[in-house]
């Protein structure tokens, strides 16, 4: 799969890098009890860890708030998706299970403090470009709202915008029928490439353990 990062993004965000993991022959299902239990226990641990802290002070959230500022997004109005998850947990609004792919995606976001997107590859057409959204870029989001993507990071295929570290679209959402998927991993800009490779490998291995199939990963900068 061809993936491009717009030059404007590279210019505004030093050391910017993205991880991609492609999955084939997977089987998405209701989350196994192991994953449900692990996700719930992890959220409870985070809740106690954050009792006397501000979620925005966590390294991953702090870095991604800065990324949003650099591309023109107000992170106090439009929070990075990783921060939105942590703030829900901090209010004890624990995430409910959706299915194995989304649940694991949320687990990874909390564990590594980064935004992630998981997409049905069969719903993505042509090459993918990560750019800064323009005024006419929008989509129906998974939160049920029509989202305008001006001055927000957005991934686009031949049919237009489909993903963002803010909130994703319904169009390419993974479902129980999904057999090929794409993980877009919004790495911390400060993360070294070798460390990023190990992170992607660990994520891919855990995803395949639960969903079967096979995976291949790449880093783009």
PDB file of C-alpha atoms in Angstrom:
ATOM      1  CA  UNK A   1       0.000   0.000   0.000  1.00  0.00           C
ATOM      2  CA  UNK A   2       1.418   3.378  -1.012  1.00  0.00           C
ATOM      3  CA  UNK A   3       1.512   5.985   1.746  1.00  0.00           C
ATOM      4  CA  UNK A   4       2.619   9.615   1.478  1.00  0.00           C
ATOM      5  CA  UNK A   5       3.142  12.358   4.064  1.00  0.00           C
ATOM      6  CA  UNK A   6       2.500  15.865   2.707  1.00  0.00           C
ATOM      7  CA  UNK A   7       5.550  18.138   2.792  1.00  0.00           C
ATOM      8  CA  UNK A   8       3.630  20.715   4.818  1.00  0.00           C
ATOM      9  CA  UNK A   9       3.254  18.180   7.628  1.00  0.00           C
ATOM     10  CA  UNK A  10       6.981  17.389   7.618  1.00  0.00           C
ATOM     11  CA  UNK A  11       7.857  21.086   7.670  1.00  0.00           C
ATOM     12  CA  UNK A  12       5.620  21.883  10.645  1.00  0.00           C
ATOM     13  CA  UNK A  13       6.457  18.829  12.758  1.00  0.00           C
ATOM     14  CA  UNK A  14      10.164  17.968  13.142  1.00  0.00           C
ATOM     15  CA  UNK A  15      10.902  14.226  13.386  1.00  0.00           C
ATOM     16  CA  UNK A  16       7.347  13.348  12.372  1.00  0.00           C
ATOM     17  CA  UNK A  17       6.850   9.634  11.723  1.00  0.00           C
ATOM     18  CA  UNK A  18       3.961   7.251  11.139  1.00  0.00           C
ATOM     19  CA  UNK A  19       3.748   3.496  11.571  1.00  0.00           C
ATOM     20  CA  UNK A  20       1.618   1.325   9.292  1.00  0.00           C
ATOM     21  CA  UNK A  21       0.647  -2.287   9.984  1.00  0.00           C
ATOM     22  CA  UNK A  22      -1.230  -4.215   7.305  1.00  0.00           C
ATOM     23  CA  UNK A  23      -3.179  -7.332   8.310  1.00  0.00           C
ATOM     24  CA  UNK A  24      -4.490 -10.080   6.040  1.00  0.00           C
ATOM     25  CA  UNK A  25      -6.697 -13.146   6.627  1.00  0.00           C
ATOM     26  CA  UNK A  26      -7.891 -11.915  10.037  1.00  0.00           C
ATOM     27  CA  UNK A  27     -11.108 -12.756  11.856  1.00  0.00           C
ATOM     28  CA  UNK A  28     -12.747 -10.001  13.891  1.00  0.00           C
ATOM     29  CA  UNK A  29     -15.117 -11.170  16.613  1.00  0.00           C
ATOM     30  CA  UNK A  30     -16.532 -10.326  20.002  1.00  0.00           C
ATOM     31  CA  UNK A  31     -13.533  -9.680  22.227  1.00  0.00           C
ATOM     32  CA  UNK A  32     -12.268 -12.710  24.124  1.00  0.00           C
ATOM     33  CA  UNK A  33     -12.696 -12.486  27.885  1.00  0.00           C
ATOM     34  CA  UNK A  34      -8.927 -12.133  28.268  1.00  0.00           C
ATOM     35  CA  UNK A  35      -8.937  -8.898  26.259  1.00  0.00           C
ATOM     36  CA  UNK A  36     -12.072  -7.532  27.953  1.00  0.00           C
ATOM     37  CA  UNK A  37     -10.592  -8.228  31.376  1.00  0.00           C
ATOM     38  CA  UNK A  38      -7.203  -6.794  30.514  1.00  0.00           C
ATOM     39  CA  UNK A  39      -8.712  -3.615  29.069  1.00  0.00           C
ATOM     40  CA  UNK A  40     -10.940  -3.121  32.122  1.00  0.00           C
ATOM     41  CA  UNK A  41      -8.123  -3.778  34.602  1.00  0.00           C
ATOM     42  CA  UNK A  42      -5.804  -1.429  32.704  1.00  0.00           C
ATOM     43  CA  UNK A  43      -8.396   1.365  32.773  1.00  0.00           C
ATOM     44  CA  UNK A  44      -8.878   0.941  36.515  1.00  0.00           C
ATOM     45  CA  UNK A  45      -5.106   1.155  37.032  1.00  0.00           C
ATOM     46  CA  UNK A  46      -4.948   4.330  34.930  1.00  0.00           C
ATOM     47  CA  UNK A  47      -7.804   5.854  36.937  1.00  0.00           C
ATOM     48  CA  UNK A  48      -5.865   5.454  40.196  1.00  0.00           C
ATOM     49  CA  UNK A  49      -2.600   6.637  38.595  1.00  0.00           C
ATOM     50  CA  UNK A  50      -4.303   9.838  37.391  1.00  0.00           C
ATOM     51  CA  UNK A  51      -6.136  10.688  40.627  1.00  0.00           C
ATOM     52  CA  UNK A  52      -3.866  13.649  41.351  1.00  0.00           C
ATOM     53  CA  UNK A  53      -2.597  14.314  37.833  1.00  0.00           C
ATOM     54  CA  UNK A  54      -3.648  16.121  34.691  1.00  0.00           C
ATOM     55  CA  UNK A  55      -3.883  13.737  31.716  1.00  0.00           C
ATOM     56  CA  UNK A  56      -2.337  16.435  29.499  1.00  0.00           C
ATOM     57  CA  UNK A  57       0.922  16.048  31.445  1.00  0.00           C
ATOM     58  CA  UNK A  58       1.492  12.486  30.194  1.00  0.00           C
ATOM     59  CA  UNK A  59       4.347  12.380  27.677  1.00  0.00           C
ATOM     60  CA  UNK A  60       2.373  10.994  24.750  1.00  0.00           C
ATOM     61  CA  UNK A  61      -0.553  13.346  25.247  1.00  0.00           C
ATOM     62  CA  UNK A  62       1.714  16.331  25.729  1.00  0.00           C
ATOM     63  CA  UNK A  63       3.561  15.569  22.491  1.00  0.00           C
ATOM     64  CA  UNK A  64       0.372  15.106  20.516  1.00  0.00           C
ATOM     65  CA  UNK A  65      -1.179  18.287  21.861  1.00  0.00           C
ATOM     66  CA  UNK A  66       1.918  20.059  20.532  1.00  0.00           C
ATOM     67  CA  UNK A  67       1.503  18.341  17.149  1.00  0.00           C
ATOM     68  CA  UNK A  68      -2.091  19.561  16.978  1.00  0.00           C
ATOM     69  CA  UNK A  69      -0.983  23.116  17.751  1.00  0.00           C
ATOM     70  CA  UNK A  70       1.648  23.011  15.011  1.00  0.00           C
ATOM     71  CA  UNK A  71      -0.886  22.052  12.333  1.00  0.00           C
ATOM     72  CA  UNK A  72      -3.397  24.675  13.498  1.00  0.00           C
ATOM     73  CA  UNK A  73      -5.732  22.566  15.675  1.00  0.00           C
ATOM     74  CA  UNK A  74      -6.726  23.890  19.095  1.00  0.00           C
ATOM     75  CA  UNK A  75      -6.170  20.824  21.352  1.00  0.00           C
ATOM     76  CA  UNK A  76      -8.422  22.278  24.045  1.00  0.00           C
ATOM     77  CA  UNK A  77     -11.347  22.237  21.606  1.00  0.00           C
ATOM     78  CA  UNK A  78     -10.390  19.227  19.480  1.00  0.00           C
ATOM     79  CA  UNK A  79      -8.522  16.758  21.651  1.00  0.00           C
ATOM     80  CA  UNK A  80      -6.187  14.113  20.222  1.00  0.00           C
ATOM     81  CA  UNK A  81      -7.956  10.746  20.404  1.00  0.00           C
ATOM     82  CA  UNK A  82      -5.473   9.383  22.959  1.00  0.00           C
ATOM     83  CA  UNK A  83      -6.221  12.279  25.322  1.00  0.00           C
ATOM     84  CA  UNK A  84      -9.965  11.785  24.839  1.00  0.00           C
ATOM     85  CA  UNK A  85      -9.604   8.157  25.962  1.00  0.00           C
ATOM     86  CA  UNK A  86      -7.580   9.071  29.048  1.00  0.00           C
ATOM     87  CA  UNK A  87     -10.056  11.758  30.048  1.00  0.00           C
ATOM     88  CA  UNK A  88     -12.919   9.272  29.825  1.00  0.00           C
ATOM     89  CA  UNK A  89     -11.030   6.864  32.058  1.00  0.00           C
ATOM     90  CA  UNK A  90     -10.216   9.687  34.476  1.00  0.00           C
ATOM     91  CA  UNK A  91     -13.980  10.272  34.847  1.00  0.00           C
ATOM     92  CA  UNK A  92     -14.516   6.502  35.311  1.00  0.00           C
ATOM     93  CA  UNK A  93     -16.420   6.456  32.027  1.00  0.00           C
ATOM     94  CA  UNK A  94     -14.756   3.172  31.154  1.00  0.00           C
ATOM     95  CA  UNK A  95     -14.751   2.031  27.534  1.00  0.00           C
ATOM     96  CA  UNK A  96     -17.374  -0.536  26.662  1.00  0.00           C
ATOM     97  CA  UNK A  97     -16.421  -3.496  24.488  1.00  0.00           C
ATOM     98  CA  UNK A  98     -17.228  -3.053  20.772  1.00  0.00           C
ATOM     99  CA  UNK A  99     -15.354  -5.896  19.093  1.00  0.00           C
ATOM    100  CA  UNK A 100     -11.878  -7.380  19.192  1.00  0.00           C
ATOM    101  CA  UNK A 101     -10.212  -4.969  16.729  1.00  0.00           C
ATOM    102  CA  UNK A 102     -11.557  -1.748  18.258  1.00  0.00           C
ATOM    103  CA  UNK A 103     -10.992  -2.969  21.819  1.00  0.00           C
ATOM    104  CA  UNK A 104      -7.370  -3.839  21.072  1.00  0.00           C
ATOM    105  CA  UNK A 105      -6.895  -0.531  19.266  1.00  0.00           C
ATOM    106  CA  UNK A 106      -8.096   1.306  22.388  1.00  0.00           C
ATOM    107  CA  UNK A 107      -5.844  -0.827  24.590  1.00  0.00           C
ATOM    108  CA  UNK A 108      -2.816   0.080  22.459  1.00  0.00           C
ATOM    109  CA  UNK A 109      -3.711   3.782  22.572  1.00  0.00           C
ATOM    110  CA  UNK A 110      -3.863   3.737  26.373  1.00  0.00           C
ATOM    111  CA  UNK A 111      -0.753   1.580  26.758  1.00  0.00           C
ATOM    112  CA  UNK A 112       1.469   3.645  24.450  1.00  0.00           C
ATOM    113  CA  UNK A 113      -0.211   7.052  24.987  1.00  0.00           C
ATOM    114  CA  UNK A 114      -0.632   7.663  21.242  1.00  0.00           C
ATOM    115  CA  UNK A 115      -3.512   8.066  18.774  1.00  0.00           C
ATOM    116  CA  UNK A 116      -4.214   5.096  16.508  1.00  0.00           C
ATOM    117  CA  UNK A 117      -6.637   4.276  13.723  1.00  0.00           C
ATOM    118  CA  UNK A 118      -7.805   0.811  12.644  1.00  0.00           C
ATOM    119  CA  UNK A 119      -9.442   0.591   9.196  1.00  0.00           C
ATOM    120  CA  UNK A 120     -10.942  -1.961   6.822  1.00  0.00           C
ATOM    121  CA  UNK A 121      -8.415  -2.117   3.978  1.00  0.00           C
ATOM    122  CA  UNK A 122     -11.031  -3.298   1.495  1.00  0.00           C
ATOM    123  CA  UNK A 123     -12.820   0.030   1.993  1.00  0.00           C
ATOM    124  CA  UNK A 124      -9.684   2.077   1.226  1.00  0.00           C
ATOM    125  CA  UNK A 125      -9.180   2.910  -2.446  1.00  0.00           C
ATOM    126  CA  UNK A 126      -5.797   3.713  -3.979  1.00  0.00           C
ATOM    127  CA  UNK A 127      -2.864   5.311  -2.184  1.00  0.00           C
ATOM    128  CA  UNK A 128      -3.100   7.124   1.157  1.00  0.00           C
ATOM    129  CA  UNK A 129      -1.913  10.660   1.863  1.00  0.00           C
ATOM    130  CA  UNK A 130      -1.575  12.233   5.301  1.00  0.00           C
ATOM    131  CA  UNK A 131      -2.073  15.976   5.035  1.00  0.00           C
ATOM    132  CA  UNK A 132      -3.457  19.026   6.830  1.00  0.00           C
ATOM    133  CA  UNK A 133      -7.164  19.263   6.109  1.00  0.00           C
ATOM    134  CA  UNK A 134      -8.730  22.037   4.056  1.00  0.00           C
ATOM    135  CA  UNK A 135     -12.075  23.777   4.424  1.00  0.00           C
ATOM    136  CA  UNK A 136     -13.991  21.299   2.239  1.00  0.00           C
ATOM    137  CA  UNK A 137     -12.570  18.181   3.939  1.00  0.00           C
ATOM    138  CA  UNK A 138     -15.182  16.484   6.129  1.00  0.00           C
ATOM    139  CA  UNK A 139     -16.816  13.137   6.879  1.00  0.00           C
ATOM    140  CA  UNK A 140     -19.415  11.335   8.956  1.00  0.00           C
ATOM    141  CA  UNK A 141     -17.450  10.304  12.041  1.00  0.00           C
ATOM    142  CA  UNK A 142     -17.800   7.224  14.234  1.00  0.00           C
ATOM    143  CA  UNK A 143     -19.053   9.509  17.034  1.00  0.00           C
ATOM    144  CA  UNK A 144     -22.167  10.197  14.957  1.00  0.00           C
ATOM    145  CA  UNK A 145     -21.192  13.743  13.991  1.00  0.00           C
ATOM    146  CA  UNK A 146     -20.311  15.425  10.740  1.00  0.00           C
ATOM    147  CA  UNK A 147     -16.710  16.528  11.311  1.00  0.00           C
ATOM    148  CA  UNK A 148     -14.961  19.352   9.464  1.00  0.00           C
ATOM    149  CA  UNK A 149     -11.237  18.614   9.091  1.00  0.00           C
ATOM    150  CA  UNK A 150      -9.863  22.045   8.264  1.00  0.00           C
ATOM    151  CA  UNK A 151      -6.484  22.536  10.007  1.00  0.00           C
ATOM    152  CA  UNK A 152      -6.520  18.968  11.319  1.00  0.00           C
ATOM    153  CA  UNK A 153      -4.307  16.050  10.365  1.00  0.00           C
ATOM    154  CA  UNK A 154      -6.265  13.788   8.030  1.00  0.00           C
ATOM    155  CA  UNK A 155      -5.640  10.649   5.978  1.00  0.00           C
ATOM    156  CA  UNK A 156      -7.185  10.557   2.507  1.00  0.00           C
ATOM    157  CA  UNK A 157      -7.602   7.896  -0.171  1.00  0.00           C
ATOM    158  CA  UNK A 158      -8.985   8.151  -3.715  1.00  0.00           C
ATOM    159  CA  UNK A 159     -12.471   8.713  -2.273  1.00  0.00           C
ATOM    160  CA  UNK A 160     -11.442  11.484   0.111  1.00  0.00           C
ATOM    161  CA  UNK A 161     -10.798  11.804   3.864  1.00  0.00           C
ATOM    162  CA  UNK A 162     -11.274   8.734   6.053  1.00  0.00           C
ATOM    163  CA  UNK A 163      -9.168   9.042   9.200  1.00  0.00           C
ATOM    164  CA  UNK A 164      -7.567  11.390  11.704  1.00  0.00           C
ATOM    165  CA  UNK A 165      -5.821  11.315  15.097  1.00  0.00           C
ATOM    166  CA  UNK A 166      -8.847  13.361  16.212  1.00  0.00           C
ATOM    167  CA  UNK A 167     -11.734  11.034  15.252  1.00  0.00           C
ATOM    168  CA  UNK A 168     -12.214   8.514  12.421  1.00  0.00           C
ATOM    169  CA  UNK A 169     -14.894   8.183   9.737  1.00  0.00           C
ATOM    170  CA  UNK A 170     -17.640   5.590   9.499  1.00  0.00           C
ATOM    171  CA  UNK A 171     -16.721   4.839   5.880  1.00  0.00           C
ATOM    172  CA  UNK A 172     -13.645   2.722   6.578  1.00  0.00           C
ATOM    173  CA  UNK A 173     -14.532   1.433  10.045  1.00  0.00           C
ATOM    174  CA  UNK A 174     -13.623  -2.163  10.867  1.00  0.00           C
ATOM    175  CA  UNK A 175     -16.597  -4.497  11.299  1.00  0.00           C
ATOM    176  CA  UNK A 176     -17.085  -8.165  12.173  1.00  0.00           C
ATOM    177  CA  UNK A 177     -16.938  -8.931   8.445  1.00  0.00           C
ATOM    178  CA  UNK A 178     -13.484  -7.344   8.022  1.00  0.00           C
ATOM    179  CA  UNK A 179     -10.759  -9.729   6.813  1.00  0.00           C
ATOM    180  CA  UNK A 180      -7.999  -7.237   5.911  1.00  0.00           C
ATOM    181  CA  UNK A 181      -7.179  -4.238   8.084  1.00  0.00           C
ATOM    182  CA  UNK A 182      -4.797  -1.323   8.353  1.00  0.00           C
ATOM    183  CA  UNK A 183      -3.409   0.107  11.567  1.00  0.00           C
ATOM    184  CA  UNK A 184      -2.173   3.699  11.355  1.00  0.00           C
ATOM    185  CA  UNK A 185       0.047   4.335  14.362  1.00  0.00           C
ATOM    186  CA  UNK A 186       0.647   8.001  15.199  1.00  0.00           C
ATOM    187  CA  UNK A 187       4.023   7.637  16.870  1.00  0.00           C
ATOM    188  CA  UNK A 188       5.483  10.146  19.302  1.00  0.00           C
ATOM    189  CA  UNK A 189       7.739  12.463  17.258  1.00  0.00           C
ATOM    190  CA  UNK A 190      10.417  12.041  19.944  1.00  0.00           C
ATOM    191  CA  UNK A 191      10.495   8.254  19.565  1.00  0.00           C
ATOM    192  CA  UNK A 192      13.632   6.819  17.984  1.00  0.00           C
ATOM    193  CA  UNK A 193      13.149   4.719  14.854  1.00  0.00           C
ATOM    194  CA  UNK A 194      14.498   1.533  16.426  1.00  0.00           C
ATOM    195  CA  UNK A 195      12.145   1.935  19.382  1.00  0.00           C
ATOM    196  CA  UNK A 196       9.262   2.547  16.978  1.00  0.00           C
ATOM    197  CA  UNK A 197      10.050  -0.651  15.070  1.00  0.00           C
ATOM    198  CA  UNK A 198       9.896  -2.681  18.290  1.00  0.00           C
ATOM    199  CA  UNK A 199       6.581  -1.054  19.230  1.00  0.00           C
ATOM    200  CA  UNK A 200       5.030  -1.901  15.839  1.00  0.00           C
ATOM    201  CA  UNK A 201       6.287  -5.473  16.056  1.00  0.00           C
ATOM    202  CA  UNK A 202       4.794  -5.915  19.533  1.00  0.00           C
ATOM    203  CA  UNK A 203       1.457  -4.487  18.384  1.00  0.00           C
ATOM    204  CA  UNK A 204       1.354  -6.659  15.262  1.00  0.00           C
ATOM    205  CA  UNK A 205       2.169  -9.804  17.213  1.00  0.00           C
ATOM    206  CA  UNK A 206      -0.579  -9.207  19.781  1.00  0.00           C
ATOM    207  CA  UNK A 207      -3.127  -8.345  17.079  1.00  0.00           C
ATOM    208  CA  UNK A 208      -2.359 -11.550  15.153  1.00  0.00           C
ATOM    209  CA  UNK A 209      -2.488 -13.636  18.339  1.00  0.00           C
ATOM    210  CA  UNK A 210      -6.111 -12.564  18.793  1.00  0.00           C
ATOM    211  CA  UNK A 211      -7.251 -12.293  15.158  1.00  0.00           C
ATOM    212  CA  UNK A 212      -5.094 -14.827  13.315  1.00  0.00           C
ATOM    213  CA  UNK A 213      -3.769 -13.969   9.864  1.00  0.00           C
ATOM    214  CA  UNK A 214      -0.466 -12.264   9.194  1.00  0.00           C
ATOM    215  CA  UNK A 215       0.987  -8.763   9.453  1.00  0.00           C
ATOM    216  CA  UNK A 216       3.656  -6.568   7.922  1.00  0.00           C
ATOM    217  CA  UNK A 217       4.740  -3.188   9.190  1.00  0.00           C
ATOM    218  CA  UNK A 218       6.518  -0.081   7.934  1.00  0.00           C
ATOM    219  CA  UNK A 219       7.586   3.306   9.254  1.00  0.00           C
ATOM    220  CA  UNK A 220       7.193   6.469   7.166  1.00  0.00           C
ATOM    221  CA  UNK A 221       8.913   9.765   7.924  1.00  0.00           C
TER     222      UNK A 221
END
